[in-house]
Coordinates of C-alpha atoms in Angstrom, one line a residue:
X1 CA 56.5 52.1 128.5
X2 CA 59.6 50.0 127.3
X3 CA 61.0 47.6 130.1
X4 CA 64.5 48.2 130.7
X5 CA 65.6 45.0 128.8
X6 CA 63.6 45.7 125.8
X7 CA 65.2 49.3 125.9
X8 CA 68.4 47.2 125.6
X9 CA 67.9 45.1 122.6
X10 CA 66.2 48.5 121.0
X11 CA 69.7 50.3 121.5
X12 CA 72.1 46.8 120.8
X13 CA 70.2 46.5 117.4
X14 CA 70.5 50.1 116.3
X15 CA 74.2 50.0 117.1
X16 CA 74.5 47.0 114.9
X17 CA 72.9 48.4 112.1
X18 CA 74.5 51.8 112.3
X19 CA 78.0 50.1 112.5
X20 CA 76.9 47.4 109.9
X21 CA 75.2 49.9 107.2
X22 CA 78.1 52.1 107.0
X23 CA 81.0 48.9 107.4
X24 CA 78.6 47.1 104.4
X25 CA 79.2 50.3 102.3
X26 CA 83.2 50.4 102.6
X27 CA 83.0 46.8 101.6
X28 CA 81.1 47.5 98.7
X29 CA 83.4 50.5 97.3
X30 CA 86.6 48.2 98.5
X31 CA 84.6 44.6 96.2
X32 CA 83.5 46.7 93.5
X33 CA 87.1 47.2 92.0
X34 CA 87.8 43.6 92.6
X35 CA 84.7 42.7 90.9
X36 CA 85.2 44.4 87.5
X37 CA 89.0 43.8 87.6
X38 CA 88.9 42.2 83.8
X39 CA 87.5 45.4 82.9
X40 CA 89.5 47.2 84.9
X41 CA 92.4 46.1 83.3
X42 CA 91.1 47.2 79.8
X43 CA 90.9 51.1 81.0
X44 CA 93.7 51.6 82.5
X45 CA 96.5 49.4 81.7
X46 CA 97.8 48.9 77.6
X47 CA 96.0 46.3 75.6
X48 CA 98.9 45.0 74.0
X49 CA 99.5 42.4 77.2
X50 CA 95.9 41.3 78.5
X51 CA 97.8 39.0 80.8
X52 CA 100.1 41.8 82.3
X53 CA 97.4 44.3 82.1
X54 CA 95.3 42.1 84.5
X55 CA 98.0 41.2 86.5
X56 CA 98.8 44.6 86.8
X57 CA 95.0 45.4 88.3
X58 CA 95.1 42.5 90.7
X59 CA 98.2 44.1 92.2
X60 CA 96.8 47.4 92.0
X61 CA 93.5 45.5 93.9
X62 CA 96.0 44.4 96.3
X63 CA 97.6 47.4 97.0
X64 CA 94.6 48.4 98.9
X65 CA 95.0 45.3 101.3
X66 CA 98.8 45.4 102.0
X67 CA 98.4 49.6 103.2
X68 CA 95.3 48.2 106.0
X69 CA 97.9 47.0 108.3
X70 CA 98.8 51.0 108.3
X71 CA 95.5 51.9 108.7
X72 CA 95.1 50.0 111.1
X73 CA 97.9 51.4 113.4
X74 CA 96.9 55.1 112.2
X75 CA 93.1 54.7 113.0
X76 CA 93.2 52.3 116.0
X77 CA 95.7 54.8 117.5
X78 CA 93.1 57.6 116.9
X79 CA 90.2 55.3 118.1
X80 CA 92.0 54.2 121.3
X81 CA 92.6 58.0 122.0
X82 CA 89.9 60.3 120.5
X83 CA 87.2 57.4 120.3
X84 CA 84.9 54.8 118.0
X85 CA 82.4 56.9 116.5
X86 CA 84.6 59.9 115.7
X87 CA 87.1 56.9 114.0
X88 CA 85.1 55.3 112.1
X89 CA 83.2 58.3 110.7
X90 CA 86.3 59.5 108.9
X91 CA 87.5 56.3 107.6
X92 CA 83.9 56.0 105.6
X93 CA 84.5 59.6 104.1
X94 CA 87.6 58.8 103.4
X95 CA 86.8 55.5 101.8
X96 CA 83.3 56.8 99.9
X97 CA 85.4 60.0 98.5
X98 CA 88.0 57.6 96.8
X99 CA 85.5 55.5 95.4
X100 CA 83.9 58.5 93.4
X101 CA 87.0 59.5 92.3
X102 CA 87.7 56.3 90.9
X103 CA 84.6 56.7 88.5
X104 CA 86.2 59.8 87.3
X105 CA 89.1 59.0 86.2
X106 CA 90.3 59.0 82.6
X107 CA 91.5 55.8 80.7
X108 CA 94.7 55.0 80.1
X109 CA 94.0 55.8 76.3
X110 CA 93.4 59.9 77.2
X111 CA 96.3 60.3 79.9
X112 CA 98.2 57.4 80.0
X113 CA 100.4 56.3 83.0
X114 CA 99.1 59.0 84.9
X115 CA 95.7 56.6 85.0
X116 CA 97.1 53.8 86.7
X117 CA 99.0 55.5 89.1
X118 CA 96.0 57.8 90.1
X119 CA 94.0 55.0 90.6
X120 CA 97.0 53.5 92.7
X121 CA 97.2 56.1 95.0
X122 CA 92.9 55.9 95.7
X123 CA 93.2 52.3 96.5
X124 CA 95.9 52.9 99.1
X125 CA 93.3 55.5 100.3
X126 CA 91.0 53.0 100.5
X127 CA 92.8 50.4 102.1
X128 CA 94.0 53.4 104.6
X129 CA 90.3 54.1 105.3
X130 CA 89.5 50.3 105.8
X131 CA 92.0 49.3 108.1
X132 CA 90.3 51.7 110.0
X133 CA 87.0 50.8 110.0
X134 CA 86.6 47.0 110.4
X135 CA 88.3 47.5 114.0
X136 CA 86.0 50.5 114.7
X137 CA 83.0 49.0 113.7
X138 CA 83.5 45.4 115.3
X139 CA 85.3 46.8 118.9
X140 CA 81.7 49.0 118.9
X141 CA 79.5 46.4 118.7
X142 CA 81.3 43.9 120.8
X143 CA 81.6 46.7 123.8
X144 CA 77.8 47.2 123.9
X145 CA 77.3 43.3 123.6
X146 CA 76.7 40.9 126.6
X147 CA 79.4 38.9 126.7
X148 CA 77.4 35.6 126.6
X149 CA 76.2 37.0 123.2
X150 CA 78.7 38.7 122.1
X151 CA 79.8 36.2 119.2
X152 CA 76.2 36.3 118.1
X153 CA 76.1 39.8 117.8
X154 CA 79.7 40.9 116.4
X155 CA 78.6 38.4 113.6
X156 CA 76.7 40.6 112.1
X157 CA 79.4 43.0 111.4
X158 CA 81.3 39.8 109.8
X159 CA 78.4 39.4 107.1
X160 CA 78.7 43.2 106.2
X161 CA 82.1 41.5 104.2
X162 CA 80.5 39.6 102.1
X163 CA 77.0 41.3 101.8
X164 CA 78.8 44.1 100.0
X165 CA 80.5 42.0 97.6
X166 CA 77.3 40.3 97.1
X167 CA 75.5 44.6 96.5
X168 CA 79.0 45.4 94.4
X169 CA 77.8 42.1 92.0
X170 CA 74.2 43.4 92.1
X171 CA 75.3 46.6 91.2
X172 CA 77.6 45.6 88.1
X173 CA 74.8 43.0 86.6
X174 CA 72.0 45.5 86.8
X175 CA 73.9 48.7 85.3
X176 CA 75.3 46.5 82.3
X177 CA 72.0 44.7 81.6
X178 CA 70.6 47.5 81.6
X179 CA 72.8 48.9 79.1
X180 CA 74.5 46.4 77.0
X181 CA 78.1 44.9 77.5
X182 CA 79.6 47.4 74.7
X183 CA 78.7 50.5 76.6
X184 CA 79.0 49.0 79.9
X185 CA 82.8 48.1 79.1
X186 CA 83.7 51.7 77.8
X187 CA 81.9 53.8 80.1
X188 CA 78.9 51.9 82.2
X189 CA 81.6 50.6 84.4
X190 CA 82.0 54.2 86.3
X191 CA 78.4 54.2 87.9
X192 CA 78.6 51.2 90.3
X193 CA 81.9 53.8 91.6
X194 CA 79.5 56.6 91.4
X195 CA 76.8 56.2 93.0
X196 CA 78.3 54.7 96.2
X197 CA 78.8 58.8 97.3
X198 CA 74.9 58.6 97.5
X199 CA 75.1 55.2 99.7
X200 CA 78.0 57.0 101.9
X201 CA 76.1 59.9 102.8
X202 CA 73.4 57.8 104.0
X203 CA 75.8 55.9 106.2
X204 CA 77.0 59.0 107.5
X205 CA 74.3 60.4 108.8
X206 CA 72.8 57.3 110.4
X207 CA 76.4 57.7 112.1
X208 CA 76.0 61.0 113.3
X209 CA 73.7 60.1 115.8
X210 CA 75.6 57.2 117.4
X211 CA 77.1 57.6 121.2
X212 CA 80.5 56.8 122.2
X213 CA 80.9 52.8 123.6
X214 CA 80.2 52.8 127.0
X215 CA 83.3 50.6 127.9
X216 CA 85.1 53.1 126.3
X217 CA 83.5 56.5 127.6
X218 CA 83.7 54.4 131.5
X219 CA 87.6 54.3 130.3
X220 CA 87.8 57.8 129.2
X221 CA 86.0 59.1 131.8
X222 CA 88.2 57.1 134.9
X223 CA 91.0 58.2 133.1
X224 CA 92.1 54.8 131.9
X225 CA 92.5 55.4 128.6
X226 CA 96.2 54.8 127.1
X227 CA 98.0 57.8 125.7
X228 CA 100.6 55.2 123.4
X229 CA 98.1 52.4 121.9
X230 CA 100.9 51.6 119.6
X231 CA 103.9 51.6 122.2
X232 CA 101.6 49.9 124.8
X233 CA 100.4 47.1 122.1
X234 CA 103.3 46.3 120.3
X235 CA 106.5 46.9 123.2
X236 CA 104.7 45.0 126.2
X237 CA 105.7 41.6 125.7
X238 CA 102.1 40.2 126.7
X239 CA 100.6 42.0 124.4
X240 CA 102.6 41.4 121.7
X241 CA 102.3 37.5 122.1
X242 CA 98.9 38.1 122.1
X243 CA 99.3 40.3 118.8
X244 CA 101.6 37.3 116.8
X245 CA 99.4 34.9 118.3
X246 CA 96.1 36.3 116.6
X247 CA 98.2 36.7 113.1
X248 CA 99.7 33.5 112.8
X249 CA 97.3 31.5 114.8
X250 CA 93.9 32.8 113.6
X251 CA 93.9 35.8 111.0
X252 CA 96.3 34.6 108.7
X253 CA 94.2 31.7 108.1
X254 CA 91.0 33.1 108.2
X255 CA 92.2 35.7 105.6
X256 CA 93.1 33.4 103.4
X257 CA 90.2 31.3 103.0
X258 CA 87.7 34.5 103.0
X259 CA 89.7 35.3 99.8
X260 CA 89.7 32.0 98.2
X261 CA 86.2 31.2 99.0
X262 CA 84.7 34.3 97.2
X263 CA 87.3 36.1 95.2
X264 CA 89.7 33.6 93.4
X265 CA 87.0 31.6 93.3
X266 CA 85.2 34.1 90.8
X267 CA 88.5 34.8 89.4
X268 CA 89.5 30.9 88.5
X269 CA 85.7 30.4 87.1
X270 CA 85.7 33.5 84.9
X271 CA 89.4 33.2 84.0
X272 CA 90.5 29.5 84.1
X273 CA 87.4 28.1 83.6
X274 CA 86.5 31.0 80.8
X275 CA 83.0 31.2 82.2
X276 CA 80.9 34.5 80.7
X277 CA 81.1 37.2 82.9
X278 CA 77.4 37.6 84.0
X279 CA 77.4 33.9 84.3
X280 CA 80.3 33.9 87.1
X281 CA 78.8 36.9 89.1
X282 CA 75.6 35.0 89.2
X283 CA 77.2 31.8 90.3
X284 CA 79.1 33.9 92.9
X285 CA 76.2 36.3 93.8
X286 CA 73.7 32.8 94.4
X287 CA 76.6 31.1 97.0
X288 CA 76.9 34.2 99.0
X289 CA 72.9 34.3 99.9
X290 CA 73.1 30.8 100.4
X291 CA 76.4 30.8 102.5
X292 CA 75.3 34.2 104.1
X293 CA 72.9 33.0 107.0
X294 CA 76.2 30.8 108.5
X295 CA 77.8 33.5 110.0
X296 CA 75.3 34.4 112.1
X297 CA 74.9 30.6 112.8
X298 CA 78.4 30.1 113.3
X299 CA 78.8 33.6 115.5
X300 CA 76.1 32.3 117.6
X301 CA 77.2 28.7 117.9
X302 CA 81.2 30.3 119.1
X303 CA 79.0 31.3 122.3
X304 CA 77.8 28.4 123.1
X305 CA 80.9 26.0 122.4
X306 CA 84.1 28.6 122.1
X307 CA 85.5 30.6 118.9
X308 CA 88.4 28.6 118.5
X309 CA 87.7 25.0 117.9
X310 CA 84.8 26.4 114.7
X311 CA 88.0 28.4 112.9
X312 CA 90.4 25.4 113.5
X313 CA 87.5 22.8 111.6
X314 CA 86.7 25.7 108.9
X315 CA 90.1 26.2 108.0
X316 CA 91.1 22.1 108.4
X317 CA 88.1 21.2 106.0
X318 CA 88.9 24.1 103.3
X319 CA 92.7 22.5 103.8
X320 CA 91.0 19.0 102.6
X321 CA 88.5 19.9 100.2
X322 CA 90.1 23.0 97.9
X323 CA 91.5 20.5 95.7
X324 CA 88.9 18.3 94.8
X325 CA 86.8 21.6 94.6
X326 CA 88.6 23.3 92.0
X327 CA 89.2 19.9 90.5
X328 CA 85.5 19.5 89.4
X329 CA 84.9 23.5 89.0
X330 CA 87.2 22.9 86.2
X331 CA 85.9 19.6 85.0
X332 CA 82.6 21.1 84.8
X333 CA 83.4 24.0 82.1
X334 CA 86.5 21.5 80.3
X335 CA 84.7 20.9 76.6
X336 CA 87.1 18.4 76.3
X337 CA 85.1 16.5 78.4
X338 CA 81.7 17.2 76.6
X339 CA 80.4 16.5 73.1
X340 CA 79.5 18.8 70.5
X341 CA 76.5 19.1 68.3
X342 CA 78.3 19.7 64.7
X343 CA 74.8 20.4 63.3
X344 CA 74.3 23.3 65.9
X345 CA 77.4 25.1 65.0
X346 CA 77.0 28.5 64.0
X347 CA 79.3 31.3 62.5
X348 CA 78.6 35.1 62.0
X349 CA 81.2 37.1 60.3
X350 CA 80.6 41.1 60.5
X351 CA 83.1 43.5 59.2
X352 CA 83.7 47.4 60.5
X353 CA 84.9 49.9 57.5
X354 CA 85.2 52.1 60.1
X355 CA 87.1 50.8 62.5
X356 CA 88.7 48.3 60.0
X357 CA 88.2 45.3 62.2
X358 CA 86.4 42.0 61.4
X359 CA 85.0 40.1 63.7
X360 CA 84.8 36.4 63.5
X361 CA 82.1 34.4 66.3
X362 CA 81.4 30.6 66.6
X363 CA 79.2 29.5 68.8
X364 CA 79.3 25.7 69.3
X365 CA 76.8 23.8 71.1
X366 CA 77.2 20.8 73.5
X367 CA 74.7 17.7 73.9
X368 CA 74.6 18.6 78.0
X369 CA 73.3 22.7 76.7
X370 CA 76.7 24.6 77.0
X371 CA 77.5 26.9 74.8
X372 CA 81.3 28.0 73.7
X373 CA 81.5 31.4 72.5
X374 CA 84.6 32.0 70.2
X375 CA 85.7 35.5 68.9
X376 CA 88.3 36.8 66.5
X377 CA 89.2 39.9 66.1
X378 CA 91.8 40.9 63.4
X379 CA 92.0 43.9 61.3
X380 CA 91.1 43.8 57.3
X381 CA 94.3 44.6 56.4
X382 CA 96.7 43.3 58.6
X383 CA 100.4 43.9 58.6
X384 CA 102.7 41.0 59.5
X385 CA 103.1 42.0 63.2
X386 CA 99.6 42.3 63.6
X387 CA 97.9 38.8 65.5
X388 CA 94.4 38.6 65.6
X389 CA 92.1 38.7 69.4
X390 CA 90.9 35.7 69.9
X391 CA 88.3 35.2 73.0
X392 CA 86.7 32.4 74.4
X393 CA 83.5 32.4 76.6
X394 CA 81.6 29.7 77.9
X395 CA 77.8 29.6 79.0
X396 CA 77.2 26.8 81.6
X397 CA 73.9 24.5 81.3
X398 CA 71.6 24.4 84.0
X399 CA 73.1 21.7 85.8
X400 CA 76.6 22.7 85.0
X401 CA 75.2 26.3 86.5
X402 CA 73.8 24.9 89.5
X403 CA 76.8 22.4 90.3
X404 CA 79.0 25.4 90.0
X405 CA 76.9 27.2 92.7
X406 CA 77.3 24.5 95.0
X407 CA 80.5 24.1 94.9
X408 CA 81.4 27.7 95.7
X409 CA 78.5 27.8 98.6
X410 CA 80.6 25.1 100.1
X411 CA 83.9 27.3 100.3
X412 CA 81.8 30.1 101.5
X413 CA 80.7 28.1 104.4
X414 CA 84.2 27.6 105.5
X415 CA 84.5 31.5 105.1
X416 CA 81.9 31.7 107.5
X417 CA 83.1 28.8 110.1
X418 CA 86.4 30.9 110.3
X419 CA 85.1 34.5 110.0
X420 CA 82.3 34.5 111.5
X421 CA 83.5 34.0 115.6
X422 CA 86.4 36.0 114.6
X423 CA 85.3 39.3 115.9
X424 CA 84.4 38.0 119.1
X425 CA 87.7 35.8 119.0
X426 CA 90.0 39.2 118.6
X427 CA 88.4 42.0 121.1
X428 CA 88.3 39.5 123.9
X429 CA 92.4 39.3 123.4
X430 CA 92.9 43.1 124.7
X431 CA 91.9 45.1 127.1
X432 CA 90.0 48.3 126.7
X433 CA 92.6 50.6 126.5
X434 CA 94.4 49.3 123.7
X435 CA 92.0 46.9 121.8
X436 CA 90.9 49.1 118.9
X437 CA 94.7 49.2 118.4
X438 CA 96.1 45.9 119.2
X439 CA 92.9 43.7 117.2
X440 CA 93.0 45.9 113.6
X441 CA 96.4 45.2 113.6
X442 CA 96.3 41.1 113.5
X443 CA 93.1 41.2 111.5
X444 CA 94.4 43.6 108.9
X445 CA 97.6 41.7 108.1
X446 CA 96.4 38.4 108.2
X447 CA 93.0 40.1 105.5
X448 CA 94.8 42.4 103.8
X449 CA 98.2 41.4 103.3
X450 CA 98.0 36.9 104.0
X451 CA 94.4 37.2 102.3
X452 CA 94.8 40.3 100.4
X453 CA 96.9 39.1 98.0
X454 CA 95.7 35.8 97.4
X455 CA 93.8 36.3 94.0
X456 CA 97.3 37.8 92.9
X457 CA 99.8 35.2 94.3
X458 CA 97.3 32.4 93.1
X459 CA 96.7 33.6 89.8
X460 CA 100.7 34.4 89.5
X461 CA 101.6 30.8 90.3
X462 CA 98.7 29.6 87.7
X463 CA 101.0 32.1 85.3
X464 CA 104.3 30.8 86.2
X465 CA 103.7 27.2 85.8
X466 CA 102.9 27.5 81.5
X467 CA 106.2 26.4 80.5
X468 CA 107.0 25.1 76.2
X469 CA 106.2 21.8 77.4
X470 CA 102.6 22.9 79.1
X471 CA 101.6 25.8 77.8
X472 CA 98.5 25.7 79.4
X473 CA 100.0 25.4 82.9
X474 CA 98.5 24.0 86.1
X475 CA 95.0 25.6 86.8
X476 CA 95.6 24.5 90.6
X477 CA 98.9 25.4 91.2
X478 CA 97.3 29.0 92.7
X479 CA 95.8 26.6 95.1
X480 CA 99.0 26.2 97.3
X481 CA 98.8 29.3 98.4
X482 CA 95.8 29.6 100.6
X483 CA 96.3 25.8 101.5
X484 CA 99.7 26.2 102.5
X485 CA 99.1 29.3 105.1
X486 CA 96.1 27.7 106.4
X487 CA 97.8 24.6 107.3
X488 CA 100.3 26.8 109.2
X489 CA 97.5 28.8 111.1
X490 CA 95.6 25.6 112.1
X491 CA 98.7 23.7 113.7
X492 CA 99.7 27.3 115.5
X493 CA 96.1 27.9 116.9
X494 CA 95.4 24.6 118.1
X495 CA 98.4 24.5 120.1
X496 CA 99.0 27.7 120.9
X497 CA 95.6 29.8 121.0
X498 CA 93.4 29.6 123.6
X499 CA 90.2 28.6 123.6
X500 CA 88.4 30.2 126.4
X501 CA 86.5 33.2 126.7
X502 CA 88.2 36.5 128.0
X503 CA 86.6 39.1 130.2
X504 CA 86.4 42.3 128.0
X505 CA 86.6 44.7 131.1
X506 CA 90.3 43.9 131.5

């Protein structure tokens, strides 16, 4: 017979992994997008701007982040009201039904505008759907938690972020190397989106069989519930401080670095640095298990010594070290910096009757074992308008490979330093009544709209500064960005914030 504290920990660990399972999957339909976003840009945008096409899918991408603020007032309304479980359940159908529908959607080629703008309209479904969930999911866990673990515990719903990027990347890899990079990039790209209605059906019915938080049921039952979360969170004066002070004094900040750390940072590699694409998800893929374990560490660790002080140092150290980062992520992919092997050079030239396109690759070979892939495409008979395709795609050597890794395992720690107490951090700033509410709110504008739109606004700066006399612009200039809004959250949350714990029962 179970003692009543093992009986405990049996019902605290299912919760987690009910709340966690189906959170993971949403992360991994939201990432998956993201993740093929080069390709994505192919499908459904014209090829005759590559640059505005993928533009053009990184503000589509972000268009799911800047709706989760609305979500979050939508679904934290309905949460505070009707209840978690029944919340959160419908933001995962929501978010799993848009996901298959992506996969099903027609290319630009067969119905033209009509592709983007469907595919527009499913990722503000899906950022609807999210900004419902993360609050769900974290207020659950943190209201069945003892409050002397409760940072320990909530962290587990802050790896579900980056586990499902990491399953999106495992995803992708494995369907195209199991098919081929031709197929994969006209019609292999679907699958990842399709099969994640199989992963969502699992989620929901481990879901189904979840109870109601008990803080929340004692509320419903006393009558203490509120009847206006929104007018009650955002009119009261206390709350609201409470509300600006988690935006601009943690969450912006936090948002920011999550993105850099993991998504521009596999956007500047594959991009900027014109690292393969298999190569980049396996650099980003191997960081995430490494930087993984640190937000349980870190959740754990905001228990013991307070949530605020290991955000302020995460976000403070990423405010130092993006620079010289980036710096050597470039330097370690810049040929100009390597030597070539003139006798290694090789050229294949094939030539398409059908199609009427010739394609040109050299493949040059450096003494430290990277390769540099170069393409041309151009048609047999060209006309005087027409320009040839010209790609470049670089393999990293083993140490070159490795370094990279490091490099972005470092940023991913300072992901974890500043997400990782995070949850804890935001339901111990509202009570009961209103914290499913008042804590997606914050969270959702500092992740999707501050953080949301960081590969975008970082790659548009990168864009902006090519000018006739640099035509190659400043790689770092994105950089600012994510630097800049940190620096603003760290000096707001070390002298505004405070750094004690709250008593969730208020």
């Amino acid at each position: 017979m179970q003692t009543k504290a093992a009986t405990e920990r049996s019902k605290i660990w299912s919760v987690i992994t009910a709340s966690s399972v189906g959170t993971l999957i949403e992360w991994y339909d939201f990432y998956i997008f993201g993740s093929l976003a080069t390709i994505l840009s192919e499908q459904f945008f014209p090829k005759d701007n590559p640059t505005a096409a993928f533009l053009s899918t990184l503000a589509t991408f972000a268009a799911g982040f800047v709706v989760r603020p609305f979500g979050a007032l939508v679904f934290g309304r309905l949460g505070d009201i009707v209840g978690r479980k029944y919340t959160f359940l419908l933001t995962l159908v929501l978010m799993g039904g848009s996901t298959f529908a992506i996969g099903l959607i027609p290319g630009y080629a067969s119905i033209g505008v009509f592709a983007p703008l469907l595919v527009l309209l499913l990722r503000l479904i899906q950022g609807l759907a999210l900004g419902g969930e993360y609050g769900g999911a974290a207020t659950y866990v943190a209201e069945h938690s003892p409050a002397h673990r409760r940072g320990y515990f909530t962290s587990f719903i802050q790896t579900t972020a980056t586990l499902g990027l990491f399953v999106s990347l495992g995803v992708i890899l494995g369907v195209k190397n199991s098919m081929g990079a031709a197929d994969f990039a006209s019609w292999g790209w679907r699958i990842p989106f399709i099969l994640s209605i199989f992963l969502v059906a699992i989620s929901i019915y481990i879901r189904m069989k979840m109870e109601e938080s008990p803080l929340f049921a004692k509320a419903k039952a006393e009558g203490k519930t509120s009847s206006n979360p929104l007018k009650e969170s955002f009119t009261k004066k206390g709350n609201l401080k409470m509300v600006l002070l988690a935006l601009f004094g943690a969450t912006a900040g936090q948002g920011v670095i999550w993105y850099t750390g993991q998504f521009y940072a596999m956007s500047f590699i594959e991009k900027n640095c014109a690292i393969s694409f298999d190569q980049t998800r396996y650099i980003t893929a191997i960081a995430l298990i490494i930087g993984t374990p640190f937000f349980i560490l870190f959740g754990a660790w905001s228990d013991k010594i307070g949530r605020k002080a290991i955000m302020m140092v995460g976000m403070f150290l990423a405010i130092l070290a993006y620079q010289p980062i980036y710096h050597k992520m470039y330097e370690l992919a810049d040929i100009k910096m390597k030597q070539e092997i003139p006798s290694q050079k090789a050229i294949e030239t094939q030539s398409d009757i059908s199609t009427g396109i010739a394609t040109t690759t050299i493949t040059h070979t450096y003494t430290d074992g990277t390769l540099l892939k170069e393409t041309k495409k151009e048609k047999l008979n060209p006309t005087a308008t027409d320009k040839p395709e010209i790609k470049q795609e670089k393999v990293l050597a083993t140490g070159g490979f490795w370094m990279m890794v490091f490099l972005v395992a470092v940023q991913v720690i300072f992901v974890t330093m500043v997400y990782g107490p995070i949850a804890a951090f935001l339901v111990e700033l509202f009570p009961t009544r209103i914290r499913y509410t008042s804590m997606s709110l914050p969270y959702h504008i500092g992740n999707g709209i501050f953080g949301g739109l960081t590969p975008f606004i970082a790659t548009f700066l990168y864009e902006s500064s090519k000018t006739q006399t640099n035509p190659a612009g400043d790689p770092f200039a994105g950089l600012w960005y994510p630097i800049g809004v940190a620096a603003v959250c760290v000096v707001i949350g070390t002298l505004y914030v405070s750094g004690k714990f709250q008593d969730m029962e208020h």
